[in-house]
Amino acid sequence: MKNRLKVLRAERDWSQAELAGRLDVSRQAVNAIETGKHDPSLPLAFRIARLFDMAIEDIFDDGEPA
């Protein structure tokens, strides 16, 4: 699943560790999501969306047409 997490994090000048702390996950988890190696759980996706004040579908793209 593609996502904009790295771009959104960079726009705020947050390190992966800072974002991980805000989401209560490990830095490795943030890295795995950013690189597409891991898809976040639904609760984590909601926490990410709330943190960036965006809709989940504006951050994550499953590649399916709308």
GROMACS .gro file of C-alpha atoms in nm:
model
   66
    1MET     CA    1   0.000   0.000   0.000
    2LYS     CA    2   0.140   0.337  -0.099
    3ASN     CA    3   0.132   0.619   0.152
    4ARG     CA    4   0.235   0.980   0.204
    5LEU     CA    5   0.366   0.929   0.557
    6LYS     CA    6   0.730   1.013   0.481
    7VAL     CA    7   0.631   1.334   0.299
    8LEU     CA    8   0.392   1.442   0.575
    9ARG     CA    9   0.657   1.371   0.840
   10ALA     CA   10   0.922   1.564   0.646
   11GLU     CA   11   0.688   1.863   0.604
   12ARG     CA   12   0.676   1.886   0.983
   13ASP     CA   13   1.051   1.825   1.019
   14TRP     CA   14   0.989   1.521   1.241
   15SER     CA   15   1.231   1.230   1.259
   16GLN     CA   16   1.099   0.877   1.239
   17ALA     CA   17   1.163   0.851   1.613
   18GLU     CA   18   0.957   1.165   1.682
   19LEU     CA   19   0.666   1.037   1.476
   20ALA     CA   20   0.692   0.697   1.644
   21GLY     CA   21   0.672   0.863   1.985
   22ARG     CA   22   0.363   1.060   1.886
   23LEU     CA   23   0.198   0.739   1.762
   24ASP     CA   24   0.323   0.516   2.047
   25VAL     CA   25   0.494   0.272   1.810
   26SER     CA   26   0.859   0.187   1.741
   27ARG     CA   27   1.076   0.378   1.495
   28GLN     CA   28   1.111   0.050   1.307
   29ALA     CA   29   0.732   0.034   1.268
   30VAL     CA   30   0.728   0.385   1.119
   31ASN     CA   31   1.008   0.289   0.880
   32ALA     CA   32   0.825  -0.030   0.773
   33ILE     CA   33   0.505   0.164   0.702
   34GLU     CA   34   0.687   0.441   0.514
   35THR     CA   35   0.869   0.192   0.292
   36GLY     CA   36   0.556  -0.013   0.225
   37LYS     CA   37   0.691  -0.324   0.397
   38HIS     CA   38   0.409  -0.318   0.650
   39ASP     CA   39   0.052  -0.189   0.640
   40PRO     CA   40  -0.069  -0.025   0.961
   41SER     CA   41  -0.352  -0.174   1.160
   42LEU     CA   42  -0.681   0.010   1.129
   43PRO     CA   43  -0.649   0.166   1.478
   44LEU     CA   44  -0.298   0.287   1.392
   45ALA     CA   45  -0.417   0.423   1.056
   46PHE     CA   46  -0.684   0.622   1.244
   47ARG     CA   47  -0.420   0.756   1.489
   48ILE     CA   48  -0.200   0.861   1.196
   49ALA     CA   49  -0.492   1.032   1.023
   50ARG     CA   50  -0.590   1.218   1.343
   51LEU     CA   51  -0.230   1.326   1.405
   52PHE     CA   52  -0.206   1.482   1.059
   53ASP     CA   53  -0.570   1.601   1.064
   54MET     CA   54  -0.641   1.420   0.738
   55ALA     CA   55  -0.868   1.143   0.613
   56ILE     CA   56  -0.710   0.797   0.604
   57GLU     CA   57  -0.759   0.776   0.227
   58ASP     CA   58  -0.567   1.102   0.185
   59ILE     CA   59  -0.262   0.938   0.346
   60PHE     CA   60  -0.290   0.576   0.228
   61ASP     CA   61  -0.362   0.454  -0.125
   62ASP     CA   62  -0.446   0.088  -0.188
   63GLY     CA   63  -0.420   0.137  -0.563
   64GLU     CA   64  -0.788   0.061  -0.624
   65PRO     CA   65  -0.994   0.310  -0.825
   66ALA     CA   66  -1.242   0.512  -0.622
   0.00000   0.00000   0.00000
